[in-house]
CSV table of C-alpha atoms and ligand atoms in Angstrom, one decimal:
chain,number,residue,atom,x,y,z
O,78,MET,CA,3.9,30.4,-5.3
O,79,SER,CA,5.2,27.1,-3.9
O,80,ALA,CA,3.1,24.0,-3.4
O,81,THR,CA,2.3,22.9,0.1
O,82,LEU,CA,4.2,19.7,1.0
O,83,LEU,CA,1.8,17.0,2.2
O,84,SER,CA,3.9,15.0,4.7
O,85,GLY,CA,2.7,11.6,5.5
O,86,LYS,CA,4.6,11.4,8.8
O,87,GLN,CA,1.9,12.9,11.1
O,88,LEU,CA,-0.8,10.8,9.5
O,89,ALA,CA,1.4,7.7,9.9
O,90,LYS,CA,1.7,8.5,13.7
O,91,ILE,CA,-2.1,8.9,14.0
O,92,ILE,CA,-2.7,5.5,12.3
O,93,LYS,CA,0.0,3.9,14.5
O,94,GLN,CA,-1.8,5.2,17.6
O,95,LYS,CA,-5.0,3.6,16.3
O,96,VAL,CA,-3.1,0.3,15.8
O,97,GLN,CA,-1.7,0.4,19.3
O,98,HIS,CA,-5.2,1.0,20.7
O,99,GLU,CA,-6.7,-1.8,18.7
O,100,ALA,CA,-3.9,-4.2,19.5
O,101,ARG,CA,-4.4,-3.6,23.2
O,102,ALA,CA,-8.2,-4.1,22.8
O,103,LEU,CA,-7.5,-7.4,21.0
O,104,GLU,CA,-5.1,-8.5,23.8
O,105,ALA,CA,-7.9,-7.8,26.3
O,106,ASP,CA,-10.0,-10.2,24.2
O,107,GLY,CA,-7.3,-12.8,24.4
O,108,VAL,CA,-5.6,-12.3,21.0
O,109,ARG,CA,-2.2,-10.9,20.2
O,110,PRO,CA,-2.4,-9.8,16.6
O,111,ALA,CA,0.2,-11.5,14.4
O,112,LEU,CA,1.7,-10.7,11.0
O,113,ALA,CA,3.8,-13.1,8.9
O,114,VAL,CA,6.2,-11.8,6.3
O,115,VAL,CA,7.5,-14.3,3.8
O,116,VAL,CA,10.9,-13.4,2.2
O,117,ALA,CA,12.9,-15.3,-0.4
O,118,THR,CA,15.7,-13.0,-1.5
O,119,ASP,CA,19.1,-11.9,-0.3
O,120,ASP,CA,18.5,-8.4,-1.5
O,121,GLY,CA,19.8,-6.1,1.2
O,122,SER,CA,17.2,-3.3,0.8
O,123,THR,CA,14.4,-5.8,1.0
O,124,HIS,CA,15.7,-7.2,4.2
O,125,TRP,CA,16.1,-3.6,5.5
O,126,TYR,CA,12.4,-2.9,4.6
O,127,VAL,CA,11.2,-6.1,6.2
O,128,ARG,CA,13.1,-5.4,9.4
O,129,SER,CA,11.5,-1.9,9.5
O,130,ILE,CA,8.0,-3.6,9.3
O,131,GLU,CA,9.1,-5.9,12.1
O,132,ARG,CA,10.2,-3.0,14.3
O,133,ALA,CA,7.0,-1.0,13.6
O,134,ALA,CA,4.8,-4.0,14.3
O,135,GLU,CA,6.5,-4.9,17.6
O,136,SER,CA,6.3,-1.4,18.8
O,137,ALA,CA,2.6,-1.3,18.0
O,138,GLY,CA,1.9,-4.5,19.9
O,139,ILE,CA,1.7,-6.8,16.9
O,140,SER,CA,3.9,-10.0,16.7
O,141,CYS,CA,5.8,-10.2,13.5
O,142,ARG,CA,7.1,-13.5,12.2
O,143,ILE,CA,9.7,-13.2,9.4
O,144,VAL,CA,9.7,-16.5,7.4
O,145,ASP,CA,13.0,-16.2,5.5
O,146,LEU,CA,13.2,-19.0,2.9
O,147,GLY,CA,16.4,-17.8,1.3
O,148,PRO,CA,17.1,-16.7,-2.3
O,149,ASN,CA,16.9,-20.3,-3.7
O,150,ALA,CA,13.4,-21.1,-2.5
O,151,THR,CA,11.3,-22.9,-5.1
O,152,GLY,CA,7.7,-21.9,-6.0
O,153,GLN,CA,6.5,-25.2,-4.5
O,154,VAL,CA,8.1,-24.4,-1.1
O,155,LEU,CA,6.7,-20.8,-1.2
O,156,ALA,CA,3.2,-22.1,-2.1
O,157,SER,CA,3.2,-24.6,0.7
O,158,VAL,CA,4.4,-22.0,3.3
O,159,LEU,CA,1.7,-19.6,2.2
O,160,LYS,CA,-1.0,-22.3,2.5
O,161,ASP,CA,0.3,-23.3,6.0
O,162,LEU,CA,0.3,-19.7,7.2
O,163,SER,CA,-3.2,-19.2,5.7
O,164,GLU,CA,-4.4,-22.2,7.9
O,165,ASP,CA,-2.5,-21.3,11.0
O,166,PRO,CA,-4.9,-19.7,13.5
O,167,SER,CA,-2.1,-17.9,15.3
O,168,VAL,CA,-1.4,-15.8,12.1
O,169,ASN,CA,-3.8,-12.9,11.2
O,170,GLY,CA,-2.1,-11.2,8.3
O,171,ILE,CA,0.3,-12.4,5.6
O,172,ILE,CA,2.7,-10.5,3.3
O,173,LEU,CA,4.6,-12.1,0.4
O,174,GLN,CA,7.6,-9.8,0.0
O,175,THR,CA,9.0,-9.3,-3.5
O,176,PRO,CA,11.4,-9.7,-5.2
O,177,LEU,CA,11.1,-13.5,-5.5
O,178,PRO,CA,13.8,-15.9,-6.7
O,179,PRO,CA,14.3,-15.8,-10.5
O,180,GLY,CA,11.7,-17.9,-12.3
O,181,VAL,CA,9.2,-17.8,-9.5
O,182,GLY,CA,6.1,-15.8,-10.4
O,183,THR,CA,4.2,-13.7,-7.9
O,184,ASP,CA,0.9,-14.2,-9.7
O,185,GLU,CA,0.9,-18.0,-9.1
O,186,LEU,CA,1.7,-17.6,-5.4
O,187,VAL,CA,-0.5,-14.8,-4.1
O,188,GLY,CA,-3.6,-16.9,-4.8
O,189,HIS,CA,-2.4,-19.1,-1.8
O,190,ILE,CA,-2.9,-16.3,0.7
O,191,ALA,CA,-6.3,-16.6,2.3
O,192,PRO,CA,-8.3,-13.5,1.4
O,193,GLU,CA,-9.2,-12.8,5.1
O,194,LYS,CA,-5.4,-12.7,5.9
O,195,ASP,CA,-4.4,-10.9,2.6
O,196,ILE,CA,-3.6,-7.6,4.4
O,197,ASP,CA,-1.8,-6.1,1.3
O,198,GLY,CA,-4.5,-7.0,-1.2
O,199,ALA,CA,-2.2,-9.3,-3.2
O,200,ASN,CA,-4.6,-12.2,-4.0
O,201,PRO,CA,-6.6,-11.5,-7.2
O,202,LEU,CA,-9.7,-12.4,-5.2
O,203,SER,CA,-9.1,-9.3,-3.1
O,204,LEU,CA,-8.9,-7.1,-6.2
O,205,GLY,CA,-12.1,-8.7,-7.6
O,206,ARG,CA,-13.9,-8.1,-4.3
O,207,LEU,CA,-12.8,-4.5,-4.3
O,208,ALA,CA,-14.1,-4.1,-7.9
O,209,VAL,CA,-17.6,-5.2,-6.9
O,210,GLY,CA,-17.7,-3.4,-3.6
O,211,GLN,CA,-17.4,-6.4,-1.3
O,212,PRO,CA,-15.3,-6.3,1.9
O,213,SER,CA,-11.6,-6.9,1.2
O,214,PHE,CA,-8.2,-5.5,1.9
O,215,ALA,CA,-7.0,-3.0,-0.7
O,216,PRO,CA,-3.2,-2.9,-1.2
O,217,ALA,CA,-1.8,-0.7,1.6
O,218,THR,CA,-0.2,1.8,-0.9
O,219,ALA,CA,-3.5,2.4,-2.7
O,220,ARG,CA,-5.3,3.0,0.6
O,221,ALA,CA,-2.5,5.2,1.8
O,222,VAL,CA,-3.2,7.6,-1.2
O,223,ILE,CA,-6.8,7.9,-0.1
O,224,GLU,CA,-5.9,8.3,3.6
O,225,ILE,CA,-3.5,11.2,2.7
O,226,LEU,CA,-6.1,12.9,0.5
O,227,ASP,CA,-8.7,12.6,3.3
O,228,HIS,CA,-6.3,13.7,6.0
O,229,PHE,CA,-5.6,16.9,4.1
O,230,ASP,CA,-9.3,17.5,3.3
O,231,ILE,CA,-8.8,17.2,-0.4
O,232,PRO,CA,-12.2,16.5,-1.9
O,233,LEU,CA,-12.7,13.6,-4.4
O,234,ALA,CA,-16.4,13.5,-5.2
O,235,GLY,CA,-17.0,14.9,-8.6
O,236,ARG,CA,-13.3,15.8,-9.0
O,237,ASN,CA,-11.2,15.0,-12.0
O,238,VAL,CA,-8.5,12.6,-10.8
O,239,VAL,CA,-5.8,11.2,-13.0
O,240,VAL,CA,-3.9,8.0,-12.0
O,241,ILE,CA,-0.6,7.3,-13.9
O,242,GLY,CA,0.1,3.6,-13.7
O,243,ARG,CA,-2.2,0.6,-14.1
O,244,SER,CA,-0.5,-2.1,-12.0
O,245,ALA,CA,-2.5,-4.6,-9.9
O,246,VAL,CA,-0.7,-3.4,-6.8
O,247,VAL,CA,-1.2,0.4,-7.1
O,248,GLY,CA,-2.9,1.9,-10.2
O,249,LYS,CA,-5.9,-0.5,-10.6
O,250,PRO,CA,-6.9,-0.8,-7.0
O,251,LEU,CA,-6.4,2.9,-6.4
O,252,SER,CA,-8.7,3.7,-9.4
O,253,LEU,CA,-11.4,1.4,-7.8
O,254,LEU,CA,-11.0,3.2,-4.4
O,255,LEU,CA,-11.3,6.6,-6.2
O,256,LEU,CA,-14.4,5.5,-8.1
O,257,GLU,CA,-15.9,4.3,-4.8
O,258,ARG,CA,-15.4,7.9,-3.6
O,259,ASP,CA,-17.3,9.3,-6.6
O,260,ALA,CA,-14.2,10.8,-8.4
O,261,ALA,CA,-14.1,11.0,-12.2
O,262,VAL,CA,-11.1,8.7,-12.8
O,263,THR,CA,-8.8,8.6,-15.8
O,264,VAL,CA,-6.0,6.0,-15.8
O,265,CYS,CA,-2.9,6.6,-17.9
O,266,HIS,CA,-0.2,4.1,-18.8
O,267,SER,CA,2.8,3.8,-21.1
O,268,ARG,CA,0.6,3.8,-24.2
O,269,SER,CA,-2.0,6.4,-23.3
O,270,GLY,CA,-0.2,9.2,-25.1
O,271,PRO,CA,1.1,12.5,-23.9
O,272,LEU,CA,0.4,12.9,-20.2
O,273,GLU,CA,-0.5,16.6,-20.4
O,274,ARG,CA,-3.5,15.7,-22.5
O,275,TYR,CA,-5.0,14.2,-19.3
O,276,THR,CA,-3.1,15.8,-16.4
O,277,LYS,CA,-3.5,19.5,-17.4
O,278,THR,CA,-7.1,19.6,-16.4
O,279,ALA,CA,-6.9,17.3,-13.4
O,280,ASP,CA,-7.7,18.4,-9.8
O,281,VAL,CA,-5.6,15.5,-8.5
O,282,VAL,CA,-2.8,13.7,-10.2
O,283,VAL,CA,-1.4,10.4,-8.7
O,284,VAL,CA,1.8,9.2,-10.2
O,285,ALA,CA,2.7,5.5,-9.7
O,286,ALA,CA,4.9,4.6,-12.7
O,287,GLY,CA,8.4,4.1,-11.2
O,288,ARG,CA,10.0,6.7,-13.6
O,289,THR,CA,12.1,9.4,-12.0
O,290,GLY,CA,11.0,12.9,-13.2
O,291,LEU,CA,8.0,11.6,-15.2
O,292,LEU,CA,5.7,14.4,-14.1
O,293,ASN,CA,6.9,18.0,-14.3
O,294,GLY,CA,5.5,21.4,-13.8
O,295,GLY,CA,4.4,21.6,-17.5
O,296,HIS,CA,2.0,18.7,-16.9
O,297,VAL,CA,-0.1,20.1,-14.1
O,298,SER,CA,-2.3,23.1,-13.5
O,299,SER,CA,-2.2,25.6,-10.7
O,300,GLY,CA,-4.4,24.4,-7.9
O,301,ALA,CA,-3.8,20.7,-8.6
O,302,THR,CA,-2.8,18.2,-5.8
O,303,VAL,CA,-0.1,15.8,-6.8
O,304,ILE,CA,0.5,12.5,-5.0
O,305,ASP,CA,3.8,10.9,-5.8
O,306,VAL,CA,3.8,7.1,-5.2
O,307,GLY,CA,7.0,6.4,-7.0
O,308,THR,CA,10.0,5.1,-5.1
O,309,ASN,CA,13.1,5.1,-7.3
O,310,VAL,CA,16.6,4.3,-5.9
O,311,LEU,CA,19.1,6.7,-7.5
O,312,PRO,CA,22.7,5.7,-8.2
O,313,ASP,CA,23.9,7.4,-5.1
O,314,GLY,CA,21.5,5.3,-3.0
O,315,SER,CA,19.0,8.1,-2.3
O,316,LEU,CA,15.3,7.8,-2.9
O,317,ALA,CA,13.3,9.9,-5.5
O,318,GLY,CA,9.7,9.8,-6.6
O,319,ASP,CA,8.2,10.1,-10.1
O,320,VAL,CA,7.7,13.8,-9.8
O,321,ASP,CA,10.2,16.5,-10.8
O,322,GLU,CA,9.7,18.2,-7.4
O,323,GLY,CA,11.4,21.5,-8.3
O,324,SER,CA,9.1,22.4,-11.3
O,325,VAL,CA,5.9,20.8,-9.9
O,326,ARG,CA,6.2,22.8,-6.6
O,327,GLY,CA,6.2,26.0,-8.6
O,328,VAL,CA,2.9,25.2,-10.2
O,329,ALA,CA,0.8,22.8,-8.2
O,330,ALA,CA,-1.1,23.7,-5.0
O,331,ALA,CA,0.1,20.6,-3.0
O,332,LEU,CA,2.5,17.7,-3.4
O,333,THR,CA,3.6,14.7,-1.3
O,334,PRO,CA,7.3,14.4,-0.7
O,335,VAL,CA,9.5,11.3,-1.4
O,336,PRO,CA,10.6,10.1,1.0
O,337,GLY,CA,8.2,11.1,3.8
O,338,GLY,CA,4.9,10.9,1.9
O,339,VAL,CA,2.9,7.9,0.7
O,340,GLY,CA,5.6,5.4,1.9
O,341,SER,CA,5.4,6.5,5.5
O,342,VAL,CA,1.7,5.9,5.6
O,343,THR,CA,1.8,2.5,3.8
O,344,THR,CA,3.6,0.6,6.6
O,345,SER,CA,1.2,1.9,9.3
O,346,LEU,CA,-1.7,0.8,7.1
O,347,LEU,CA,-0.3,-2.8,6.8
O,348,LEU,CA,-0.4,-2.9,10.6
O,349,LEU,CA,-3.9,-1.4,10.8
O,350,HIS,CA,-5.1,-4.1,8.3
O,351,THR,CA,-3.5,-6.8,10.5
O,352,THR,CA,-5.5,-5.6,13.5
O,353,GLU,CA,-8.7,-5.4,11.3
O,354,ALA,CA,-8.0,-8.9,10.1
O,355,ALA,CA,-7.5,-10.2,13.7
O,356,ARG,CA,-10.7,-8.5,14.8
O,357,GLU,CA,-12.7,-10.0,12.0
O,358,GLN,CA,-11.2,-13.5,12.5
O,359,LEU,CA,-12.0,-13.3,16.2
O,360,ARG,CA,-15.6,-12.3,15.4
O,361,SER,CA,-16.0,-15.2,13.0
O,362,LEU,CA,-14.7,-17.6,15.8
O,363,VAL,CA,-16.9,-16.3,18.6
O,364,PRO,CA,-19.8,-14.6,17.0
O,365,GLY,CA,-21.4,-12.0,19.3
O,366,ALA,CA,-18.8,-12.6,22.1
O,367,VAL,CA,-16.6,-9.7,21.2
O,368,ARG,CA,-17.0,-6.1,19.9
X,1897,LIG,P1,4.8,-1.3,-12.2
X,1897,LIG,O1,4.1,-2.6,-12.0
X,1897,LIG,O2,6.1,-1.3,-12.9
X,1897,LIG,O3,3.8,-0.4,-13.0
X,1897,LIG,C1,4.1,0.8,-13.5
X,1897,LIG,C2,3.0,1.4,-14.3
X,1897,LIG,O4,3.4,2.7,-14.8
X,1897,LIG,C3,2.5,0.6,-15.5
X,1897,LIG,O5,1.1,0.6,-15.6
X,1897,LIG,C4,3.2,1.4,-16.7
X,1897,LIG,O6,2.4,1.3,-17.9
X,1897,LIG,C5,3.1,2.8,-16.2
X,1897,LIG,N1,4.2,3.6,-16.8
X,1897,LIG,C6,5.5,3.3,-17.0
X,1897,LIG,N2,6.1,4.3,-17.7
X,1897,LIG,C7,5.1,5.2,-18.0
X,1897,LIG,C8,5.2,6.4,-18.8
X,1897,LIG,N3,6.3,6.9,-19.3
X,1897,LIG,N4,4.0,7.1,-18.9
X,1897,LIG,C9,2.9,6.6,-18.3
X,1897,LIG,N5,2.8,5.5,-17.6
X,1897,LIG,C10,3.9,4.8,-17.5
X,1897,LIG,O7,5.0,-0.5,-10.9
X,1897,LIG,P2,4.2,-0.5,-9.5
X,1897,LIG,O8,4.5,-1.7,-8.7
X,1897,LIG,O9,2.8,-0.1,-9.8
X,1897,LIG,O10,4.9,0.7,-8.7
X,1897,LIG,C11,4.9,2.0,-9.3
X,1897,LIG,C12,5.8,2.9,-8.4
X,1897,LIG,O11,5.3,2.9,-7.1
X,1897,LIG,C13,7.3,2.3,-8.3
X,1897,LIG,O12,8.2,3.4,-8.2
X,1897,LIG,C14,7.2,1.6,-7.0
X,1897,LIG,O13,8.5,1.5,-6.4
X,1897,LIG,C15,6.3,2.5,-6.2
X,1897,LIG,N6,5.6,1.9,-5.1
X,1897,LIG,C16,5.6,2.6,-3.9
X,1897,LIG,C17,5.0,2.1,-2.8
X,1897,LIG,C18,5.0,2.9,-1.5
X,1897,LIG,O14,4.5,2.4,-0.5
X,1897,LIG,N7,5.4,4.2,-1.6
X,1897,LIG,C19,4.4,0.8,-2.8
X,1897,LIG,C20,4.4,0.1,-4.1
X,1897,LIG,C21,5.0,0.7,-5.2
X,1897,LIG,P3,2.1,-0.1,-18.7
X,1897,LIG,O15,1.1,-0.8,-17.9
X,1897,LIG,O16,1.6,0.4,-20.0
X,1897,LIG,O17,3.4,-0.8,-18.7
């Protein structure tokens, strides 16, 4: 038996259509949704990724402003730019793109992104709100995992779900989203011991560790769904996930590919969050005047 591949491409297309529809509705209400991406690196693959967000945004009817501060930007300059964008009424969503210049910490900066514009859930306030069930944007990657599971009708309530990775951008927010969906969640990390102790009995395994080949066929049971969040650039420039696809496909029931899985859905969700933020900001400006 070979696991079904859960491609994210069709779902990404559906979300993009929703974004286009919502962007047109916002235009009709007098607002062109706008996203700002702050970049401070000369890393080529980061610039390639940011340009891909820009292209996707423009084609969906969202303005995209790239604020390129260069690889020598200081923490002070970055903080001031994030504060200005947070106060700028023409900007609805803000992304602070990593990597940042050496010595500049992400943690100190993300707190300057206004939570209502924090469309990638980077501000610790967003994670805190998520933890207590208040409205906030979850990191797009964490939401992408849930959207994929829903799209393919994989049940979560009462299911045994294992998340490998506990970062603030993927593992933690994802475990909160899964709890909200009534899954029984176990979070593994580099010190939790042998993975198979947890993953062998899991209905769903999500791997977000950034370690090529971390999860193999011996770790999972037949019937399991495996979601591979990992994106690892191999020496030849190609992309691989955290799953040893060959062996896992022989055992599991379903698996997301890399590339073409979680990553494809993530960008569309960043755009969807931007339209959601724009709609909410419009509502707070003109209560009752718009949908
Ligand atoms: P991160 O901050 O480096 O966190 C990695 C997590 O994995 C940590 O919690 C770490 O445990 C755990 N881990 C590392 N080695 C492990 C092992 N051998 N066994 C069990 N757990 C282990 O990474 P991240 O930012 O969360 O990203 C994770 C992966 O997702 C990366 O490949 C990244 O490129 C990818 N990613 C993809 C998308 C997308 O849209 N597809 C978006 C964001 C990230 P400790 O906490 O104990 O160190």
